[in-house]
Short mmCIF file of C-alpha atoms in Angstrom, two decimals:
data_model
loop_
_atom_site.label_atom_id
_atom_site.label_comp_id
_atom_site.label_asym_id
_atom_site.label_seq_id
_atom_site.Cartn_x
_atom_site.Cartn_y
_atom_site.Cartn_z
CA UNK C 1 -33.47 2.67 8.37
CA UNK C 2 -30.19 0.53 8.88
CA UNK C 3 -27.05 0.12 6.95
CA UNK C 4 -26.33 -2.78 5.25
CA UNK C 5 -22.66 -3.88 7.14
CA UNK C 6 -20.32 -5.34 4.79
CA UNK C 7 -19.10 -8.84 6.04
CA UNK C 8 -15.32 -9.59 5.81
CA UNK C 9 -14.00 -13.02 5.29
CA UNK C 10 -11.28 -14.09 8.09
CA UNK C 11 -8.50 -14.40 5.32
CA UNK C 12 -9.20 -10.62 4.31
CA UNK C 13 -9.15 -9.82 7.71
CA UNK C 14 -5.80 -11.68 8.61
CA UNK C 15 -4.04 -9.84 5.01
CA UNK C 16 -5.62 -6.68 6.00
CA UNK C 17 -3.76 -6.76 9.75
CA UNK C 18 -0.40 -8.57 7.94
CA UNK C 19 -0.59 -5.09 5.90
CA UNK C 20 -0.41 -2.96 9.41
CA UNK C 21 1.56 -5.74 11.53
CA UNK C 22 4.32 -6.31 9.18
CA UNK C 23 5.06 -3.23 7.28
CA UNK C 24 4.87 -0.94 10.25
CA UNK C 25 2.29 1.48 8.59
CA UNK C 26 -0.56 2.97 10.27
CA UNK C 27 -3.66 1.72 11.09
CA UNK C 28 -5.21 4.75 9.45
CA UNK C 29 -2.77 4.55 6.44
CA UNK C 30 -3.96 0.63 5.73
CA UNK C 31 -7.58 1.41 6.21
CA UNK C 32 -7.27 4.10 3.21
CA UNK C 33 -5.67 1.94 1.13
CA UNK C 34 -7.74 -1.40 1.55
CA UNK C 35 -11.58 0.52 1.79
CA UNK C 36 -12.39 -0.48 5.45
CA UNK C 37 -13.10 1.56 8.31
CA UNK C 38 -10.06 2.93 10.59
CA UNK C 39 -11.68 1.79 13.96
CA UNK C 40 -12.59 -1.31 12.52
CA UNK C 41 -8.97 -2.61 11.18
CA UNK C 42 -8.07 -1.08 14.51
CA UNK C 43 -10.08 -3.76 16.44
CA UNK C 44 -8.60 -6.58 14.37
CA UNK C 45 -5.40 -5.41 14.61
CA UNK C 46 -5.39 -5.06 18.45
CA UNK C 47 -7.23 -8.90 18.81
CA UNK C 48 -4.47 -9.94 16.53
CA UNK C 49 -2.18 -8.70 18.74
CA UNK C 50 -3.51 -9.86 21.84
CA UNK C 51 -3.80 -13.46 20.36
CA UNK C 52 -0.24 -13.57 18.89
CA UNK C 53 0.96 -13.00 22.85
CA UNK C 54 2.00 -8.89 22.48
CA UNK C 55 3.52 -6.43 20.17
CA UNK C 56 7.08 -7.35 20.87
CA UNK C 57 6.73 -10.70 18.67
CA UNK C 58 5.35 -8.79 15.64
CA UNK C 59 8.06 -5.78 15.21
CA UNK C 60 10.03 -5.89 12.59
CA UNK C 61 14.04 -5.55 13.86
CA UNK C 62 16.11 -2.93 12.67
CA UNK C 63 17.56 -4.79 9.95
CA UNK C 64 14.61 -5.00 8.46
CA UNK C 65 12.92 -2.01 9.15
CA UNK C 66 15.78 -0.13 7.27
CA UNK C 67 15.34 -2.42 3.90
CA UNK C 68 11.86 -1.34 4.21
CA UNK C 69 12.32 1.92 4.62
CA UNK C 70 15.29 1.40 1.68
CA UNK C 71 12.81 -0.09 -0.85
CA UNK C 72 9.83 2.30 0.00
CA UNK C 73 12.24 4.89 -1.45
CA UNK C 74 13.48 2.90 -3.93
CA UNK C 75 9.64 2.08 -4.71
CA UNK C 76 9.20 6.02 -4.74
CA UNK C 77 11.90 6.78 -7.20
CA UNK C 78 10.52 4.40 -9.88
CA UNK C 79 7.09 5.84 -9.35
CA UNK C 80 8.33 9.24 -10.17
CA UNK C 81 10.70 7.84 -13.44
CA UNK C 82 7.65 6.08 -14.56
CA UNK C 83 5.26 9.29 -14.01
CA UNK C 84 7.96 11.52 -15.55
CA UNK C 85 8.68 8.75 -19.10
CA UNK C 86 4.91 8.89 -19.35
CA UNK C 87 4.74 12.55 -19.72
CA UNK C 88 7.67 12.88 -21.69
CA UNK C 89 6.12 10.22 -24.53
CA UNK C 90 2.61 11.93 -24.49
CA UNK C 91 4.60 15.26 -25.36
CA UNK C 92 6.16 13.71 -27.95
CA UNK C 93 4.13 12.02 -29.24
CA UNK C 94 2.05 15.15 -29.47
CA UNK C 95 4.33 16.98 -31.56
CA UNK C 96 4.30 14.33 -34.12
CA UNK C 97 3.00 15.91 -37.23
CA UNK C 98 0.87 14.20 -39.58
CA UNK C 99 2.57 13.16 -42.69
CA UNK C 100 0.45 13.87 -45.94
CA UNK C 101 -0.32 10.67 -48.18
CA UNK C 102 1.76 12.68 -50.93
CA UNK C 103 5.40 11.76 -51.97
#
């Protein structure tokens, strides 16, 4: 019995590489995130490589790279505010009493 392969459209596969190419994650990272096979994102990352002309052209410099790194933090910290607000209004709002209908 075979698999049924799942078919990718080129624009998915050009985001999915963007993702790897321009953000400096990992391959293995990306392929998580996005539902597609390490190896697989691998290959299109490496033929996207070898069609742009190398890895040099594709790096982000070190300007960037340390706003990236800068906002991934950043991106962190609001995660974690968000996370913590959320808890704090469930907990209050679970030690709201019920008023009676009586005055």
């Amino acid at each position: 019995m075979r698999a049924t392969s799942t078919t990718y459209t080129p624009e998915y596969r050009r985001e999915a590489v963007r993702l790897v190419i321009d953000t400096g994650r990992t391959v293995a990272a990306v392929a998580r995130e996005i539902g597609v096979g390490e190896q697989l994102l691998g290959r299109w990352v490496h033929a996207e490589r070898a069609r742009a002309g190398g890895e040099a052209d594709t790096l982000l410099d070190l300007n960037e790279r340390a706003e990236l790194e800068r906002l991934r933090r950043e991106n962190q910290d609001l995660r974690m505010d968000s996370e913590f607000l959320g808890k704090a209004a469930a907990f209050f709002a679970a030690k709201q009493t019920p008023r009676s209908g009586s005055r």
